[in-house]
Every structure is written in C-alpha cells, then in structure tokens.
C-alpha positions as CSV (number, residue, x, y, z in Angstrom):
1,M,-16.1,3.6,-6.3
2,V,-18.2,2.9,-3.4
3,C,-15.6,2.5,-0.4
4,S,-16.2,0.6,3.3
5,S,-18.3,1.0,6.0
6,G,-17.9,4.1,7.6
7,N,-17.0,3.0,10.9
8,F,-13.5,1.8,9.4
9,W,-12.0,3.9,11.9
10,N,-14.7,3.8,14.8
11,V,-13.2,1.0,16.9
12,A,-10.8,1.4,20.2
13,P,-7.1,3.5,18.9
14,W,-4.4,1.2,19.5
15,W,-3.6,3.2,22.6
16,A,-6.6,2.5,24.6
17,R,-6.8,-1.4,23.5
18,D,-5.2,-3.4,26.6
19,G,-4.7,-6.8,25.9
20,A,-4.7,-7.1,22.3
21,A,-3.2,-9.5,20.6
22,R,0.2,-8.1,19.5
23,V,2.7,-10.0,17.0
24,S,5.7,-8.8,18.3
25,H,6.7,-5.0,19.4
26,R,9.7,-2.0,18.2
27,H,11.8,0.4,19.8
28,P,10.9,3.8,18.7
29,R,14.5,4.3,17.9
30,R,13.9,1.5,15.0
31,G,11.2,3.0,14.0
32,I,7.2,2.9,14.4
33,E,6.0,-0.3,16.2
34,R,4.9,-3.4,13.8
35,G,3.1,-5.2,17.5
36,H,-0.5,-3.1,16.9
37,P,-2.9,-4.3,18.0
38,S,-5.4,-6.8,15.9
39,A,-9.2,-8.4,16.5
40,A,-9.2,-11.3,19.2
41,G,-9.5,-13.3,16.1
42,R,-6.6,-13.0,14.4
43,G,-4.5,-13.5,18.1
44,R,-6.8,-16.8,17.3
45,L,-5.6,-17.6,14.1
46,H,-1.9,-16.9,15.0
47,C,-1.8,-19.4,17.9
48,R,-3.6,-22.1,16.1
49,L,-1.1,-22.0,13.4
50,I,2.3,-21.8,15.4
51,A,0.7,-24.5,17.7
52,K,3.2,-27.4,16.8
53,E,6.5,-25.0,16.7
54,P,8.6,-25.8,19.7
55,A,8.1,-23.9,22.5
56,L,10.2,-20.8,23.2
57,K,12.3,-20.1,26.6
58,K,11.2,-17.3,28.1
59,V,12.9,-14.3,27.7
60,P,12.5,-10.7,29.4
61,A,10.5,-7.8,27.4
62,G,12.1,-5.6,24.7
63,P,13.1,-4.9,21.4
64,A,16.3,-6.7,21.5
65,R,14.7,-9.3,23.8
66,D,12.2,-9.5,20.9
67,D,14.5,-10.4,17.9
68,A,16.2,-13.1,20.2
69,R,13.2,-14.7,20.9
70,V,12.6,-14.5,16.8
71,V,15.5,-15.6,15.8
72,E,15.5,-18.7,18.2
73,A,12.2,-19.6,17.0
74,I,13.9,-19.6,13.1
75,R,16.6,-21.7,14.7
76,N,13.9,-24.2,16.0
77,S,11.7,-24.5,13.6
78,P,11.1,-27.5,11.9
79,H,11.4,-25.4,8.4
80,G,15.0,-25.9,6.6
81,K,14.0,-22.6,4.7
82,V,12.7,-18.4,5.4
83,K,10.8,-17.0,2.7
84,V,11.7,-13.0,2.5
85,A,11.3,-10.4,0.2
86,V,11.3,-6.7,-0.4
87,S,9.6,-4.2,-2.5
88,D,10.9,-2.8,-6.0
89,I,9.8,0.3,-7.5
90,D,6.5,-0.8,-8.4
91,G,5.4,-2.8,-5.4
92,V,6.0,-5.9,-6.7
93,L,7.2,-8.5,-3.8
94,R,10.7,-9.9,-5.3
95,G,12.2,-12.3,-2.9
96,K,13.9,-16.0,-2.2
97,Y,14.2,-18.8,-0.2
98,L,17.0,-18.7,1.9
99,H,18.0,-21.8,3.9
100,K,17.8,-21.3,7.7
101,D,21.8,-21.3,8.1
102,K,22.2,-18.6,5.4
103,F,18.9,-16.7,6.9
104,L,20.7,-17.1,10.6
105,A,23.7,-15.5,9.5
106,A,22.2,-12.8,7.5
107,V,20.6,-11.3,10.3
108,E,23.0,-9.6,11.9
109,G,25.0,-8.2,8.8
110,G,21.7,-8.5,6.1
111,F,22.5,-11.0,2.7
112,G,22.9,-9.4,-1.0
113,F,20.4,-9.5,-3.3
114,C,20.5,-8.2,-7.3
115,D,20.0,-4.3,-7.7
116,V,18.2,-5.0,-10.6
117,V,15.0,-4.6,-8.8
118,F,15.5,-1.1,-8.8
119,G,16.9,-1.3,-12.5
120,W,13.8,-2.6,-14.2
121,D,10.3,-2.4,-14.7
122,S,7.3,-4.3,-13.5
123,G,7.7,-6.8,-17.2
124,D,11.7,-7.4,-15.8
125,Q,12.0,-5.1,-18.7
126,C,16.0,-2.9,-17.8
127,Y,15.8,1.1,-17.8
128,D,17.8,3.1,-20.1
129,N,17.9,6.0,-18.6
130,T,18.7,5.8,-14.5
131,K,21.9,6.5,-12.7
132,L,21.7,4.3,-9.4
133,T,21.9,0.8,-10.9
134,G,21.8,0.1,-14.6
135,W,23.5,-1.6,-17.3
136,H,26.4,1.1,-16.2
137,H,26.8,-0.3,-12.9
138,G,26.5,-4.4,-13.9
139,F,23.9,-4.6,-11.7
140,P,26.3,-6.0,-8.6
141,D,24.4,-7.0,-5.1
142,A,23.1,-4.6,-3.4
143,L,22.9,-5.2,0.9
144,V,19.5,-6.3,2.4
145,R,18.6,-6.0,5.8
146,L,16.1,-8.4,7.2
147,D,13.1,-6.2,9.5
148,L,12.4,-9.5,12.1
149,A,9.3,-7.6,13.4
150,T,7.6,-8.5,10.3
151,H,8.0,-12.4,11.5
152,R,5.1,-14.2,9.6
153,R,4.3,-17.4,8.5
154,V,2.7,-18.0,5.2
155,P,-0.1,-20.5,6.1
156,W,-1.0,-21.0,2.2
157,D,2.9,-22.6,1.8
158,G,3.1,-24.9,4.8
159,G,3.7,-22.7,7.7
160,V,7.1,-21.0,5.9
161,P,8.6,-18.4,8.4
162,F,8.2,-15.3,6.3
163,F,9.8,-11.8,6.5
164,L,10.2,-8.3,4.5
165,G,13.3,-6.3,4.0
166,H,15.1,-3.6,2.9
167,F,18.1,-2.4,1.4
168,V,21.2,-0.1,2.7
169,Q,23.9,1.2,1.6
170,A,27.6,-0.2,2.3
171,D,27.7,2.0,5.0
172,G,24.6,1.3,6.9
173,S,22.7,4.0,6.1
174,A,19.0,3.5,4.2
175,L,19.5,3.2,0.4
176,P,17.5,6.3,-1.1
177,I,15.4,4.5,-4.1
178,C,14.1,1.7,-1.4
179,P,10.8,1.8,-1.3
180,R,10.5,1.1,2.3
181,Q,13.3,3.2,3.4
182,V,11.1,6.1,1.9
183,L,8.5,5.6,4.5
184,R,10.8,4.7,7.1
185,R,12.5,8.4,6.2
186,V,8.9,9.8,6.3
187,L,8.2,8.7,9.7
188,A,11.6,8.8,11.3
189,R,10.7,12.8,10.5
190,A,7.3,12.7,12.0
191,E,8.5,11.1,14.9
192,K,10.5,14.0,15.1
193,M,8.0,16.3,14.6
194,G,6.1,14.6,17.8
195,F,4.0,12.3,15.8
196,R,3.0,8.7,15.1
197,V,1.0,8.0,12.4
198,M,-2.0,5.5,12.2
199,V,-2.9,4.4,8.3
200,G,-5.3,1.8,7.1
201,S,-5.6,0.5,3.1
202,E,-8.8,-0.3,1.0
203,Y,-8.1,-2.0,-2.1
204,E,-10.7,-2.6,-4.4
205,F,-9.7,-5.6,-7.1
206,F,-11.2,-7.1,-10.1
207,N,-11.2,-11.1,-9.8
208,F,-11.2,-13.0,-13.5
209,A,-11.0,-17.0,-13.8
210,E,-8.4,-17.3,-15.6
211,T,-4.4,-18.7,-15.3
212,P,-1.3,-17.3,-16.2
213,K,-1.1,-20.1,-18.8
214,S,-4.9,-19.4,-20.1
215,W,-4.0,-15.3,-19.9
216,E,-0.8,-16.2,-21.8
217,A,-2.9,-17.9,-24.6
218,K,-5.4,-15.0,-24.9
219,Q,-2.8,-12.6,-25.6
220,G,-3.9,-9.9,-23.4
221,V,-7.8,-10.0,-24.7
222,G,-11.2,-10.9,-22.9
223,P,-10.3,-11.6,-19.4
224,E,-13.5,-13.9,-18.0
225,P,-14.9,-12.0,-14.5
226,V,-15.5,-14.9,-12.1
227,T,-18.9,-13.4,-11.4
228,A,-21.6,-11.5,-14.3
229,G,-23.4,-8.2,-13.3
230,M,-22.7,-5.0,-11.3
231,F,-24.1,-6.7,-7.7
232,G,-22.4,-4.2,-5.4
233,Y,-22.9,-5.7,-1.8
234,S,-23.8,-8.9,-3.1
235,L,-23.9,-11.7,-0.8
236,L,-24.9,-13.8,-3.6
237,R,-22.1,-13.2,-5.9
238,A,-20.2,-13.5,-2.3
239,N,-21.2,-16.8,-2.3
240,A,-20.8,-18.0,-5.6
241,N,-16.6,-18.1,-4.9
242,R,-16.7,-18.9,-1.4
243,E,-14.2,-20.8,-0.7
244,Y,-11.7,-18.4,-2.2
245,F,-13.9,-15.2,-0.4
246,N,-13.3,-17.4,2.4
247,A,-10.2,-18.0,1.9
248,L,-8.9,-14.3,1.9
249,M,-10.4,-13.8,4.8
250,D,-9.2,-16.6,6.8
251,E,-5.4,-17.1,5.5
252,L,-4.8,-13.4,4.9
253,G,-5.5,-13.0,9.2
254,A,-3.2,-15.6,10.0
255,F,-0.7,-14.6,7.6
256,G,-0.6,-11.4,9.9
257,V,-3.1,-9.2,7.5
258,P,-6.4,-9.0,9.1
259,I,-9.1,-7.8,6.5
260,E,-11.8,-5.8,9.1
261,G,-14.3,-5.9,5.4
262,L,-14.4,-7.8,2.5
263,H,-17.7,-7.8,-0.3
264,T,-18.3,-7.4,-4.2
265,E,-18.3,-4.2,-5.5
266,T,-20.2,-2.6,-8.6
267,G,-19.1,-4.5,-11.6
268,P,-18.5,-8.4,-12.5
269,G,-16.2,-10.1,-10.2
270,V,-14.9,-7.3,-8.3
271,Y,-14.3,-7.1,-4.5
272,E,-13.0,-4.6,-1.9
273,A,-11.0,-5.5,1.1
274,A,-10.6,-3.3,4.0
275,I,-7.4,-4.0,5.8
276,V,-7.8,-3.1,9.8
277,F,-5.6,-0.6,10.6
278,S,-2.0,-0.3,12.3
279,E,0.9,1.9,12.5
280,A,2.2,3.4,9.0
281,L,5.2,1.1,8.0
282,E,3.1,-1.6,9.3
283,A,0.3,-1.0,7.6
284,A,2.3,-0.3,4.1
285,D,3.7,-4.1,4.9
286,R,0.4,-5.4,5.4
287,A,-0.8,-3.5,2.3
288,I,1.9,-4.9,0.0
289,L,1.8,-8.3,1.8
290,F,-2.3,-8.6,0.6
291,K,-1.6,-8.1,-2.8
292,A,0.8,-10.9,-3.3
293,G,-0.9,-13.0,-0.5
294,A,-4.7,-12.3,-3.0
295,K,-2.5,-13.4,-5.9
296,E,-0.7,-16.6,-4.5
297,I,-4.2,-17.7,-2.7
298,G,-6.4,-16.9,-6.2
299,A,-4.3,-19.4,-7.9
300,R,-5.0,-22.3,-5.7
301,F,-8.5,-21.8,-7.0
302,G,-8.0,-21.1,-10.7
303,I,-8.9,-17.1,-9.7
304,M,-6.5,-14.1,-11.1
305,P,-7.0,-10.7,-9.1
306,S,-5.9,-8.0,-11.0
307,F,-5.4,-4.7,-9.0
308,M,-4.9,-2.5,-12.6
309,A,-6.1,0.5,-11.8
310,K,-8.8,0.1,-15.0
311,W,-8.7,-2.9,-16.8
312,S,-12.3,-2.2,-18.8
313,A,-13.3,1.0,-20.2
314,K,-17.0,-0.3,-19.7
315,Y,-16.4,-0.4,-15.5
316,P,-15.3,1.3,-12.7
317,G,-11.7,1.5,-12.1
318,C,-10.3,0.0,-8.9
319,S,-8.5,2.7,-6.2
320,G,-6.4,2.1,-3.2
321,H,-7.5,4.5,-0.8
322,L,-5.7,5.4,2.5
323,H,-7.1,6.6,6.2
324,Q,-5.0,8.6,8.1
325,S,-4.9,10.2,11.5
326,L,-1.7,11.2,13.6
327,S,-1.6,10.8,17.4
328,D,0.9,11.8,20.2
329,G,1.1,8.5,21.5
330,K,-2.3,9.2,23.8
331,K,-4.6,10.5,21.9
332,N,-5.9,11.0,18.5
333,L,-4.5,14.6,17.1
334,F,-7.3,15.1,14.6
335,F,-10.0,15.4,16.8
336,D,-11.1,18.9,18.6
337,P,-15.0,18.6,19.9
338,K,-14.7,22.3,19.5
339,G,-13.3,22.4,16.2
340,R,-15.0,23.3,12.5
341,H,-16.7,20.5,9.9
342,G,-17.5,18.1,13.3
343,G,-14.5,18.6,15.3
344,M,-11.5,19.0,12.9
345,S,-8.5,20.0,14.9
346,R,-6.3,22.6,13.6
347,L,-3.6,20.3,13.0
348,F,-6.2,18.0,11.2
349,E,-7.0,21.3,9.0
350,S,-3.3,21.9,8.7
351,Y,-2.3,18.1,7.4
352,L,-5.9,18.5,5.1
353,A,-4.6,21.9,3.4
354,G,-0.7,20.2,3.1
355,Q,-2.3,17.4,1.0
356,V,-4.4,19.4,-1.1
357,D,-1.6,21.7,-2.0
358,A,1.0,18.9,-2.9
359,L,-1.5,16.3,-4.5
360,M,-0.3,17.3,-8.1
361,G,3.5,17.0,-7.7
362,M,3.1,13.7,-5.7
363,A,0.6,12.4,-8.2
364,P,2.8,10.2,-9.7
365,M,3.6,8.3,-6.2
366,Y,-0.3,7.5,-6.3
367,W,-1.4,7.4,-10.1
368,P,2.1,5.2,-11.2
369,T,1.2,3.8,-14.7
370,V,0.1,4.7,-18.4
371,N,-3.4,3.1,-16.7
372,S,-4.2,5.0,-13.5
373,Y,-5.0,7.8,-15.7
374,K,-7.6,6.0,-16.9
375,R,-9.2,5.9,-13.9
376,L,-9.4,9.8,-13.7
377,V,-12.9,9.6,-15.5
378,D,-15.7,12.0,-14.4
379,G,-18.7,10.0,-13.6
380,F,-17.2,7.0,-12.3
381,W,-16.4,7.5,-8.5
382,A,-12.9,8.1,-9.1
383,P,-12.3,12.0,-7.7
384,V,-10.6,14.4,-10.8
385,K,-10.1,17.0,-8.6
386,P,-7.9,18.2,-5.5
387,T,-11.2,18.6,-3.5
388,W,-12.1,18.2,0.3
389,G,-15.4,17.1,1.5
390,V,-17.1,15.8,5.5
391,D,-18.0,12.3,4.2
392,N,-18.0,12.8,0.9
393,R,-17.3,10.0,-1.6
394,T,-17.0,12.1,-5.0
395,A,-14.3,14.0,-3.1
396,S,-10.2,13.2,-3.5
397,F,-10.3,14.1,0.3
398,R,-13.0,12.7,2.7
399,V,-12.9,14.0,6.0
400,L,-14.4,11.7,9.0
401,S,-15.3,13.3,12.4
402,G,-17.1,13.3,15.1
403,S,-15.4,11.3,17.4
404,P,-11.8,10.7,19.2
405,K,-11.7,7.3,17.7
406,S,-13.5,7.5,14.2
407,T,-12.1,11.0,13.1
408,R,-9.3,10.5,10.1
409,L,-8.6,11.8,6.9
410,E,-9.4,9.4,3.7
411,T,-7.4,10.2,0.8
412,R,-9.2,8.8,-2.1
413,S,-7.1,9.3,-5.1
414,P,-4.8,6.6,-5.0
415,G,-5.1,3.5,-7.7
416,A,-5.0,-0.1,-6.6
417,D,-1.9,-0.1,-8.7
418,M,-0.3,2.0,-6.1
419,N,3.3,1.1,-4.6
420,P,1.7,0.5,-1.1
421,Y,4.9,2.1,0.3
422,L,5.2,4.8,-1.7
423,A,1.5,6.0,-1.6
424,T,1.6,5.9,2.1
425,A,5.1,7.8,2.1
426,A,3.4,10.9,0.1
427,V,0.3,11.2,1.4
428,I,2.2,11.4,4.7
429,A,5.1,13.6,3.5
430,A,2.1,15.6,2.1
431,G,-0.4,16.2,5.0
432,L,2.8,16.8,7.4
433,H,4.2,19.9,5.2
434,G,0.8,21.3,5.3
435,V,1.6,20.8,9.5
436,E,5.4,22.1,9.4
437,K,3.8,25.5,7.2
438,G,1.4,26.3,8.8
439,L,-1.2,25.8,5.8
440,K,-4.7,26.7,6.0
441,L,-7.3,25.2,4.9
442,T,-8.7,27.9,2.8
443,A,-10.6,26.0,0.1
444,K,-14.3,25.2,1.2
445,P,-15.2,21.7,1.5
446,I,-17.3,20.5,-1.6
447,H,-21.2,19.1,-1.8
448,G,-22.9,16.2,-3.9
449,T,-21.5,15.8,-6.9
450,N,-17.9,18.3,-7.0
451,E,-20.7,20.8,-6.5
452,G,-18.3,23.8,-5.5
453,S,-15.3,22.9,-7.4
454,E,-16.4,24.3,-10.4
455,N,-13.1,26.3,-10.2
456,V,-10.8,23.8,-9.1
457,P,-8.0,22.6,-11.8
458,R,-9.0,19.1,-13.0
459,A,-6.0,16.6,-12.4
460,P,-3.7,15.7,-15.3
461,R,-4.7,12.8,-18.1
462,T,-1.0,11.6,-18.6
463,L,1.8,10.1,-16.4
464,I,4.4,12.4,-18.1
465,E,2.1,15.4,-16.9
466,T,2.3,14.8,-13.6
467,T,6.4,13.5,-13.7
468,R,6.9,16.8,-14.8
469,A,5.6,18.2,-12.2
470,F,6.8,15.6,-9.8
471,R,10.4,16.5,-10.8
472,D,10.0,20.0,-10.2
473,S,8.3,19.7,-6.9
474,K,10.0,20.9,-4.0
475,V,8.0,18.9,-1.2
476,A,8.6,16.0,-3.3
477,R,12.3,16.9,-3.0
478,D,12.4,18.1,0.1
479,W,10.3,14.7,1.6
480,F,12.1,12.5,0.0
481,G,15.6,13.5,-1.0
482,D,17.3,14.2,-5.4
483,D,17.9,10.9,-5.5
484,F,14.3,8.7,-5.4
485,V,13.1,12.0,-7.1
486,D,15.4,11.7,-10.1
487,H,15.1,7.6,-10.0
488,F,11.7,7.4,-9.4
489,A,10.9,10.3,-12.4
490,A,13.3,8.4,-14.5
491,T,11.8,5.3,-14.5
492,R,7.9,6.9,-15.3
493,E,9.5,8.5,-18.0
494,W,10.4,5.1,-19.0
495,E,6.8,3.4,-18.2
496,W,6.0,6.3,-20.5
497,R,8.1,5.8,-23.6
498,Q,6.9,2.3,-23.6
499,W,3.2,3.3,-23.7
500,L,4.3,5.7,-27.0
501,D,5.7,2.6,-28.6
502,A,3.5,0.5,-28.4
503,V,0.7,-0.3,-31.3
504,T,-2.6,-0.9,-29.2
505,D,-5.8,-3.2,-30.3
506,W,-7.6,0.2,-30.7
507,E,-5.0,1.9,-33.0
508,L,-5.9,-1.8,-35.3
509,K,-9.7,-1.5,-34.8
510,R,-9.5,2.1,-35.8
511,Y,-7.5,2.0,-38.5
512,F,-6.3,-1.2,-40.0
513,E,-9.0,-1.5,-42.7
514,I,-10.2,1.8,-43.1
515,I,-6.9,3.8,-43.5
C-alpha cells in the first residue's frame, strides 16, 4: 500500500539536532541510546504531562545519574504503582502493575515473571514442541531486568509510570529467546562494527466499530469498519472520527511515541502512521508501544484497531515498513555524492545486497503468521519478490537517496503483524551480513510494476515453507543464535499445525451442502 511521504527522513539527523528535547540518555556500553531527539512539540507535551510531579534534585549528567533521577522520580511520585511490560514471541505486550516499593526493589535485581510468555501462542495456548520452556519445565519464573531508559508515563491511564523490560538468565546474561534481547544482540554486534543504526517504522491498520464483547458475539465474522469506501489520504474520512484520530496523534506523542504523520489509507477504516525515527532499540520500543497504545486508546472510543496482515481478500493488506540508515556517530554512511543511483555509498550497496540475499531465510521474522502470506498477492501493493528499486513502492526494498539527511533504505516486506523487535533485528542483521561479507549489489533495480524482475523467484506462499528455510539459514543462526532459531521455528511450526487443524468458513461454504 501507499507509504508515507518522501520526506520521512528529510529532517535534521540526530547528530545535527542540538537543543532538541530528550527523555534520557544511555551509555554506549549499555546499548543504543534511547533518548533520540524528538520534535519540539513532543517536548511540550511531555513537560505538560509531568508538571505536577515533585521537583527532582539536581544530579550531574551521565548514564548512572540518569538512572538515579528516574529512581528518585518514582520514589517521589504520587502514584502508588508502576506499569511494566515485556514482549512475548509474537510481539504482544505482556505486563502487570507493580507496587511502587516492589518496583524500587526490582531496579537493581530484577523481578520474576512467568516464562509462559515464551511458551504459549497469541491465544494463550501452550506449545508442545519447545525445549527452553514448556510443560516439561513447569513454567517457572524467569528474571526480568527493567530498562530505566524506557521510562514513560501513560497519559490515558492517569499518568502512571511505565517501563519496558527484557529477560535475563540466572547469571545475568541475555535470555536468547527474548525478542528485545535478540535485537540488543544484533545492535551490540553492529556497534562493534562501528555502526549506530537509525530506524523508523510505518504501520497500516484497519479500524473497526467493535469492542471485545461485540466481536465475540460476531464469532469473528463481519467486522464493521469505522468508515466506508477506499478514500486514501482523505481528510473527510479522518474527520469522521476526529476525536480518535487526534487522540492517536496527541496521546501517543505524550507517551513518548511521536507520530510524524497519520492519514487514511486505501480501504474502509484504514489508517497509516509513520513514527518519528530514532536509534534502533528505541524505534522498536516505540513500534510495539504504538500498537498497544492504539488499541488502548481505541477502546475508549469503541474502536478496535487491527494490525492483522490481511483481514479481507477484497482489500489491500497491512504493512509494517522499516526505514534504516547507518551512522558512525557523525554522518549518514549510506550517502556518497559520487555513488550510483543518486548517491548510494558502497556500504549502502553491500547492506542492500545482504537484505536481498537473506530475505527468504529470515522471512518468518517479517511474516510470522499464517495470515501474513494472504497479504502477498500480486497487484495489492505488497511486494512478492526480493527486488529493489529507486523510490519504487512495488519493490521489496525501496532506496531513497539524494542527500545526507534523507538517504535510507525502506524494507517494505514486513507486515503489520510482525514483532517489531524481531523484524528490526532481521533487517539489520541481513544488511550487516552483506556488509561483513562485502556482498556486491549485482541485482538490477526494477522499474514500474516489477518490470525487470521476471526471472526473480517469488516469495513462498506459506508459513511452513519459510520456517523450514529459516531453520536452515546460516545467516539467521550466525546473528541470532541456535537457541532462538530453534525456538522461534518451533513456535511457527506450532502456528502452522493450528491452521491445518482448523475448519474454515471457506470450507463450510464450499463443501457443507454440495458434497
């Protein structure tokens, strides 16, 4: 489908934006900096939100001091509780409220969280084929470490403090099947290579006049979109639900998820949101919080947003595009004024070559559900081949070049149903695989509607096909580790078996009477 405007990246890069608002900072040894400069408007919203909090004592700058400021803010907060969350394997936020004292005690040592979040599917059905968690282990507590740099307040929940966390093992090392840790592992390797990765996410999602109760009563059939007709980029259709539309922009911005652009897309009740770019870990945090936040905000208006890849065969599907560039801390390394195709550096070409090379081996991280593959239909905007082009929205990889500020790669393959941590890890790992191996960009850019891609193999049509390729991918095992690859593949095999056992409405309509 149509993605956001061409100036998505055409703002001052993070290394040139002095004086911009920041939430917090992180030391390089602790991972990628969370406090990416945001728009001035977001700073105003944030200040307005925290105006009633007790004043903090002045503390010297630095990562340890930033953590101390956060702890002091929670200790002095009028709220008696704190909201915490982690990502499960499907990208669903799982969390709880902690008493303030419990939270403060967990700052140093972490807290226990049942490891079933990696042992069940999106419908809370427990896997029977995983090794690292499952019935055979008894679903014990695993240890969650809080990331104090993710501190936010939830504006639609009374300003309650909020934090994200990730899982560690007993010795403090990363739990290999934790999605946030998978991304952190990739970013640590990128940092050793001398790169800082910038990412921006876009989501398309349909919005329905439904509640959990009404949807249950309909038994999953016939959801009612909030508006009718196709109406892409329609101010008229946006105005039809302006309270909800404005709440998404304003409240998510106040939540530390600044939206660069929000508009209607081609389809009944469908919106597209472009989230302001940032360093990669923060970008994935923003993406997962955007999906969860949109659903919580929508519930207040009797609206149910859906990030399902393809809810109806009649309409285009929902994408989750990822924009990326690499920096050395001073400049955008993807840009070279003497480079080909409008200024692509050789590094950029190798990065793109890596993504083209590894796409099919990492496909379940972009297309994680049975439904994901219903989106991959010719003529419906979603790319179906590992192709690239210059500013070409029919390709899997869209190169945007021409200036140091805007040169980037848009990976258009992922659907809105992807886990943001895993999809972000996959695109970066694939690209850096190309850089490490010095891959040459031998594929030619396509023009128009896949013109020039006649001999390029099509993407597989099923989850089980891509899962088998993922299991066998040397690139995936190199970048993500055997434990994660084996676990994630097992969860996708489980997902496929659930589909095989299901009796669908299509089968009933086709065979019930006539056979």
